[in-house]
Amino acid sequence: MIKNISNLQAKLQELIITQKNLPTQGHVADYIPALAEVSPKLMGISVATIDGNVIGAGDYQIPFSIQSISKVFGLVMAMNRIGDDLWQRVNMEPSGQPFNSIIQLEWEKGIPRNPVINAGALLISDVLTSRFSASKLAFLSFMRSLAGDDNIYIDNHVYQSELSHGSRNAALAYLMKSFGNIDAEIPDVLSHYFTQCSISMNCQQLATSLLFLANKGIDPKTQKVICTPRDAHRVNAILSTSGMYDQSGEFAFSVGLPAKSGVGGGVIAIVPGYGVICTWSPPLNKFGNSVAGTKLVSGLAEELGLSIYH
Ligand code: GLU
């Protein structure tokens, strides 16, 4: 562990320079057309520690579409709202399938494998839509309060783009409804889901806002209880087994941190007892994970000896 923060800052800078000098690998997501408009060259990293340091390098202050990273926050909100009833409607197993796969959902009678694949996040969106009078606003407020920044916004261009290319997500939601596992109207569930995916945040804001997961559920900035220690443990466990989609096994094998990626190119990794790493680089590999973003996390984790399995 690098204790001296200026040494860590220098290390982040070095990792970014090394990655930026490598040829670009992967492709920016284009199944949501608005995401394809982002430059593949942008790249950032930020580290927030529970003892109050927040540092970064590269494009760490440029907002990007958080996409599936929003699933972490939605999960916490749903756990807080309905408690253990949630686990009657969604499982906690890795899927071994692509993030937007529909096949398994039919076999398993409309119960998603876990809350961080698309089917699971749509289920969570149903819980939030049904249990909050204004779920989108509640979600945005939650993000703003965790990041301590009221400027965090929903990117309407990305939202519209997702809405008009959301047939597969609609199919997942309708399939779950056919099994009786969705309560609200499907257009409302989709609208909530696309809204949370369309939130724009930068690496620094994301790293800061997730510190509670590195600190047994307590936000170290405000001392507020965001979730119980048991739920922080559960979220981290799900991120360890399923957060990097069907590359989660390899990520656990080689890095060993609870993590979540999004098709906007962001990756967050939780280091319990220490802090949060957030990286961003839009080009994705075939699993939907940022190529350079994943390498930045693994490079830093290796350098600092960060792994929950040590
Ligand atoms: N909004 C994206 C989708 O539903 C999120 C996927 C992701 O980031 O992995 O396809």
CSV table of N, CA, C and O in Angstrom, one decimal, residues 95-160:
chain,number,residue,atom,x,y,z
A,95,SER,N,-23.9,-15.2,-13.7
A,95,SER,CA,-24.8,-15.7,-14.7
A,95,SER,C,-24.0,-16.4,-15.8
A,95,SER,O,-24.5,-17.3,-16.4
A,96,GLY,N,-22.7,-16.1,-16.0
A,96,GLY,CA,-21.9,-16.7,-17.0
A,96,GLY,C,-22.4,-16.5,-18.4
A,96,GLY,O,-22.1,-17.1,-19.4
A,97,GLN,N,-23.3,-15.5,-18.5
A,97,GLN,CA,-23.9,-15.1,-19.8
A,97,GLN,C,-23.7,-13.6,-20.1
A,97,GLN,O,-23.4,-12.9,-19.1
A,98,PRO,N,-23.8,-13.2,-21.3
A,98,PRO,CA,-23.6,-11.8,-21.6
A,98,PRO,C,-24.6,-10.9,-20.8
A,98,PRO,O,-25.7,-11.4,-20.4
A,99,PHE,N,-24.3,-9.7,-20.5
A,99,PHE,CA,-25.0,-8.8,-19.6
A,99,PHE,C,-26.5,-8.7,-20.0
A,99,PHE,O,-27.4,-8.5,-19.1
A,100,ASN,N,-26.8,-8.7,-21.3
A,100,ASN,CA,-28.2,-8.5,-21.7
A,100,ASN,C,-28.8,-9.8,-22.2
A,100,ASN,O,-29.8,-9.7,-23.0
A,101,SER,N,-28.3,-10.9,-21.8
A,101,SER,CA,-28.8,-12.2,-22.3
A,101,SER,C,-30.3,-12.4,-21.8
A,101,SER,O,-30.6,-12.1,-20.7
A,102,ILE,N,-31.0,-13.1,-22.7
A,102,ILE,CA,-32.5,-13.4,-22.3
A,102,ILE,C,-32.7,-14.9,-22.1
A,102,ILE,O,-33.7,-15.2,-21.5
A,103,ILE,N,-31.8,-15.7,-22.6
A,103,ILE,CA,-32.1,-17.2,-22.6
A,103,ILE,C,-32.3,-17.7,-21.2
A,103,ILE,O,-33.3,-18.4,-20.9
A,104,GLN,N,-31.3,-17.4,-20.3
A,104,GLN,CA,-31.4,-17.9,-18.9
A,104,GLN,C,-32.6,-17.5,-18.2
A,104,GLN,O,-33.2,-18.3,-17.4
A,105,LEU,N,-33.1,-16.3,-18.5
A,105,LEU,CA,-34.3,-15.8,-17.8
A,105,LEU,C,-35.5,-16.6,-18.1
A,105,LEU,O,-36.4,-16.7,-17.2
A,106,GLU,N,-35.6,-17.2,-19.2
A,106,GLU,CA,-36.8,-18.0,-19.5
A,106,GLU,C,-36.7,-19.3,-18.7
A,106,GLU,O,-37.6,-19.8,-18.1
A,107,TRP,N,-35.5,-20.0,-18.8
A,107,TRP,CA,-35.2,-21.2,-18.1
A,107,TRP,C,-35.5,-21.0,-16.6
A,107,TRP,O,-36.1,-21.9,-16.0
A,108,GLU,N,-35.1,-19.9,-16.1
A,108,GLU,CA,-35.2,-19.7,-14.6
A,108,GLU,C,-36.5,-18.9,-14.2
A,108,GLU,O,-36.5,-18.3,-13.2
A,109,LYS,N,-37.5,-19.0,-15.1
A,109,LYS,CA,-38.9,-18.5,-14.7
A,109,LYS,C,-38.9,-17.1,-14.3
A,109,LYS,O,-39.6,-16.7,-13.4
A,110,GLY,N,-38.2,-16.2,-15.0
A,110,GLY,CA,-38.3,-14.8,-14.8
A,110,GLY,C,-37.6,-14.3,-13.5
A,110,GLY,O,-37.8,-13.1,-13.1
A,111,ILE,N,-36.7,-15.1,-12.9
A,111,ILE,CA,-35.9,-14.7,-11.7
A,111,ILE,C,-34.5,-14.4,-12.2
A,111,ILE,O,-33.8,-15.4,-12.6
A,112,PRO,N,-34.1,-13.2,-12.3
A,112,PRO,CA,-32.8,-12.9,-12.8
A,112,PRO,C,-31.7,-13.5,-11.9
A,112,PRO,O,-31.8,-13.6,-10.7
A,113,ARG,N,-30.6,-13.9,-12.6
A,113,ARG,CA,-29.5,-14.5,-11.8
A,113,ARG,C,-28.9,-13.6,-10.7
A,113,ARG,O,-28.5,-14.1,-9.7
A,114,ASN,N,-28.8,-12.3,-11.0
A,114,ASN,CA,-28.2,-11.4,-10.0
A,114,ASN,C,-28.7,-10.0,-10.4
A,114,ASN,O,-29.2,-9.7,-11.5
A,115,PRO,N,-28.5,-9.1,-9.4
A,115,PRO,CA,-29.0,-7.7,-9.6
A,115,PRO,C,-28.2,-6.8,-10.5
A,115,PRO,O,-28.5,-5.7,-10.8
A,116,VAL,N,-27.0,-7.3,-11.0
A,116,VAL,CA,-26.1,-6.4,-11.8
A,116,VAL,C,-26.0,-6.9,-13.3
A,116,VAL,O,-25.2,-6.3,-14.0
A,117,ILE,N,-26.8,-7.9,-13.7
A,117,ILE,CA,-27.0,-8.0,-15.1
A,117,ILE,C,-28.3,-7.2,-15.5
A,117,ILE,O,-29.0,-6.8,-14.6
A,118,ASN,N,-28.5,-7.0,-16.8
A,118,ASN,CA,-29.6,-6.1,-17.1
A,118,ASN,C,-31.0,-6.6,-16.6
A,118,ASN,O,-31.8,-5.8,-16.1
A,119,ALA,N,-31.3,-7.9,-16.7
A,119,ALA,CA,-32.6,-8.4,-16.1
A,119,ALA,C,-32.7,-8.0,-14.7
A,119,ALA,O,-33.7,-7.5,-14.2
A,120,GLY,N,-31.6,-8.2,-13.9
A,120,GLY,CA,-31.6,-7.9,-12.5
A,120,GLY,C,-31.8,-6.4,-12.2
A,120,GLY,O,-32.6,-6.0,-11.3
A,121,ALA,N,-31.2,-5.6,-13.0
A,121,ALA,CA,-31.3,-4.2,-12.8
A,121,ALA,C,-32.7,-3.7,-13.2
A,121,ALA,O,-33.2,-2.7,-12.6
A,122,LEU,N,-33.3,-4.3,-14.2
A,122,LEU,CA,-34.7,-4.0,-14.5
A,122,LEU,C,-35.6,-4.4,-13.4
A,122,LEU,O,-36.6,-3.7,-13.1
A,123,LEU,N,-35.4,-5.5,-12.7
A,123,LEU,CA,-36.2,-5.9,-11.6
A,123,LEU,C,-36.0,-4.9,-10.5
A,123,LEU,O,-37.0,-4.5,-9.9
A,124,ILE,N,-34.8,-4.5,-10.2
A,124,ILE,CA,-34.5,-3.4,-9.2
A,124,ILE,C,-35.3,-2.1,-9.6
A,124,ILE,O,-35.9,-1.5,-8.7
A,125,SER,N,-35.2,-1.8,-10.9
A,125,SER,CA,-35.9,-0.6,-11.3
A,125,SER,C,-37.4,-0.7,-11.1
A,125,SER,O,-38.1,0.3,-10.8
A,126,ASP,N,-38.0,-1.9,-11.2
A,126,ASP,CA,-39.4,-2.1,-10.8
A,126,ASP,C,-39.6,-1.9,-9.4
A,126,ASP,O,-40.6,-1.2,-9.0
A,127,VAL,N,-38.7,-2.4,-8.5
A,127,VAL,CA,-38.9,-2.2,-7.1
A,127,VAL,C,-38.9,-0.7,-6.8
A,127,VAL,O,-39.7,-0.1,-6.1
A,128,LEU,N,-37.9,0.1,-7.4
A,128,LEU,CA,-37.8,1.5,-7.1
A,128,LEU,C,-39.0,2.3,-7.7
A,128,LEU,O,-39.6,3.1,-7.0
A,129,THR,N,-39.4,1.9,-8.9
A,129,THR,CA,-40.6,2.6,-9.5
A,129,THR,C,-41.8,2.4,-8.7
A,129,THR,O,-42.6,3.3,-8.5
A,130,SER,N,-42.0,1.1,-8.1
A,130,SER,CA,-43.2,0.8,-7.4
A,130,SER,C,-43.1,1.4,-5.9
A,130,SER,O,-44.2,1.7,-5.4
A,131,ARG,N,-41.9,1.6,-5.4
A,131,ARG,CA,-41.8,1.9,-4.0
A,131,ARG,C,-41.5,3.4,-3.7
A,131,ARG,O,-41.6,3.9,-2.6
A,132,PHE,N,-41.1,4.1,-4.7
A,132,PHE,CA,-40.9,5.6,-4.6
A,132,PHE,C,-41.9,6.3,-5.4
A,132,PHE,O,-42.2,6.0,-6.5
A,133,SER,N,-42.4,7.5,-4.9
A,133,SER,CA,-43.4,8.2,-5.7
A,133,SER,C,-42.7,8.9,-6.9
A,133,SER,O,-43.3,9.1,-7.9
A,134,ALA,N,-41.4,9.2,-6.7
A,134,ALA,CA,-40.7,9.8,-7.8
A,134,ALA,C,-39.3,9.1,-7.9
A,134,ALA,O,-38.3,9.7,-7.4
A,135,SER,N,-39.3,7.9,-8.4
A,135,SER,CA,-38.1,7.1,-8.3
A,135,SER,C,-36.8,7.7,-9.0
A,135,SER,O,-35.7,7.6,-8.5
A,136,LYS,N,-37.1,8.4,-10.1
A,136,LYS,CA,-35.9,9.0,-10.8
A,136,LYS,C,-35.3,10.1,-10.0
A,136,LYS,O,-34.1,10.2,-9.9
A,137,LEU,N,-36.2,10.9,-9.5
A,137,LEU,CA,-35.7,12.0,-8.6
A,137,LEU,C,-35.0,11.5,-7.4
A,137,LEU,O,-33.9,12.0,-7.0
A,138,ALA,N,-35.6,10.4,-6.8
A,138,ALA,CA,-35.0,9.9,-5.6
A,138,ALA,C,-33.6,9.3,-5.9
A,138,ALA,O,-32.6,9.5,-5.1
A,139,PHE,N,-33.5,8.7,-7.1
A,139,PHE,CA,-32.2,8.1,-7.5
A,139,PHE,C,-31.1,9.2,-7.7
A,139,PHE,O,-30.0,9.2,-7.2
A,140,LEU,N,-31.5,10.3,-8.4
A,140,LEU,CA,-30.6,11.4,-8.7
A,140,LEU,C,-30.2,12.0,-7.4
A,140,LEU,O,-29.0,12.4,-7.1
A,141,SER,N,-31.1,12.2,-6.5
A,141,SER,CA,-30.8,12.8,-5.2
A,141,SER,C,-29.8,12.0,-4.4
A,141,SER,O,-28.9,12.5,-3.7
A,142,PHE,N,-30.0,10.6,-4.5
A,142,PHE,CA,-29.1,9.7,-3.8
A,142,PHE,C,-27.7,9.9,-4.3
A,142,PHE,O,-26.8,10.0,-3.5
A,143,MET,N,-27.6,9.9,-5.6
A,143,MET,CA,-26.3,10.1,-6.2
A,143,MET,C,-25.6,11.4,-5.8
A,143,MET,O,-24.4,11.5,-5.5
A,144,ARG,N,-26.4,12.5,-5.9
A,144,ARG,CA,-25.9,13.8,-5.5
A,144,ARG,C,-25.4,13.9,-4.1
A,144,ARG,O,-24.4,14.4,-3.8
A,145,SER,N,-26.2,13.2,-3.2
A,145,SER,CA,-25.8,13.3,-1.8
A,145,SER,C,-24.6,12.5,-1.5
A,145,SER,O,-23.7,12.9,-0.8
A,146,LEU,N,-24.5,11.3,-2.2
A,146,LEU,CA,-23.3,10.5,-1.9
A,146,LEU,C,-22.0,11.1,-2.5
A,146,LEU,O,-21.0,11.0,-1.9
A,147,ALA,N,-22.2,11.8,-3.6
A,147,ALA,CA,-21.0,12.5,-4.2
A,147,ALA,C,-20.8,13.9,-3.6
A,147,ALA,O,-19.7,14.4,-3.8
A,148,GLY,N,-21.8,14.3,-2.8
A,148,GLY,CA,-21.7,15.7,-2.3
A,148,GLY,C,-21.6,16.7,-3.4
A,148,GLY,O,-20.8,17.7,-3.3
A,149,ASP,N,-22.4,16.5,-4.4
A,149,ASP,CA,-22.3,17.4,-5.6
A,149,ASP,C,-23.6,17.5,-6.3
A,149,ASP,O,-24.1,16.6,-6.9
A,150,ASP,N,-24.3,18.7,-6.2
A,150,ASP,CA,-25.6,18.8,-6.8
A,150,ASP,C,-25.6,19.1,-8.3
A,150,ASP,O,-26.6,19.3,-8.9
A,151,ASN,N,-24.4,19.1,-8.8
A,151,ASN,CA,-24.3,19.4,-10.3
A,151,ASN,C,-24.4,18.1,-11.1
A,151,ASN,O,-24.5,18.1,-12.3
A,152,ILE,N,-24.5,16.9,-10.4
A,152,ILE,CA,-24.6,15.7,-11.2
A,152,ILE,C,-25.9,15.7,-11.9
A,152,ILE,O,-27.0,16.1,-11.3
A,153,TYR,N,-25.9,15.2,-13.2
A,153,TYR,CA,-27.1,15.4,-14.0
A,153,TYR,C,-27.4,14.1,-14.8
A,153,TYR,O,-26.6,13.3,-15.0
A,154,ILE,N,-28.7,14.1,-15.4
A,154,ILE,CA,-29.1,13.1,-16.3
A,154,ILE,C,-28.8,13.6,-17.7
A,154,ILE,O,-29.3,14.7,-18.0
A,155,ASP,N,-28.1,12.8,-18.5
A,155,ASP,CA,-27.8,13.3,-19.9
A,155,ASP,C,-29.0,12.9,-20.8
A,155,ASP,O,-29.2,11.7,-21.1
A,156,ASN,N,-29.8,13.8,-21.1
A,156,ASN,CA,-31.1,13.6,-21.8
A,156,ASN,C,-30.8,13.0,-23.2
A,156,ASN,O,-31.6,12.2,-23.7
A,157,HIS,N,-29.7,13.4,-23.8
A,157,HIS,CA,-29.4,12.9,-25.2
A,157,HIS,C,-29.1,11.3,-25.1
A,157,HIS,O,-29.6,10.6,-25.9
A,158,VAL,N,-28.4,10.9,-24.1
A,158,VAL,CA,-28.1,9.5,-23.9
A,158,VAL,C,-29.5,8.8,-23.5
A,158,VAL,O,-29.8,7.7,-24.1
A,159,TYR,N,-30.3,9.4,-22.7
A,159,TYR,CA,-31.6,8.8,-22.3
A,159,TYR,C,-32.4,8.5,-23.5
A,159,TYR,O,-33.0,7.4,-23.7
A,160,GLN,N,-32.6,9.6,-24.4
A,160,GLN,CA,-33.4,9.4,-25.6
A,160,GLN,C,-32.8,8.3,-26.5
A,160,GLN,O,-33.6,7.5,-27.1
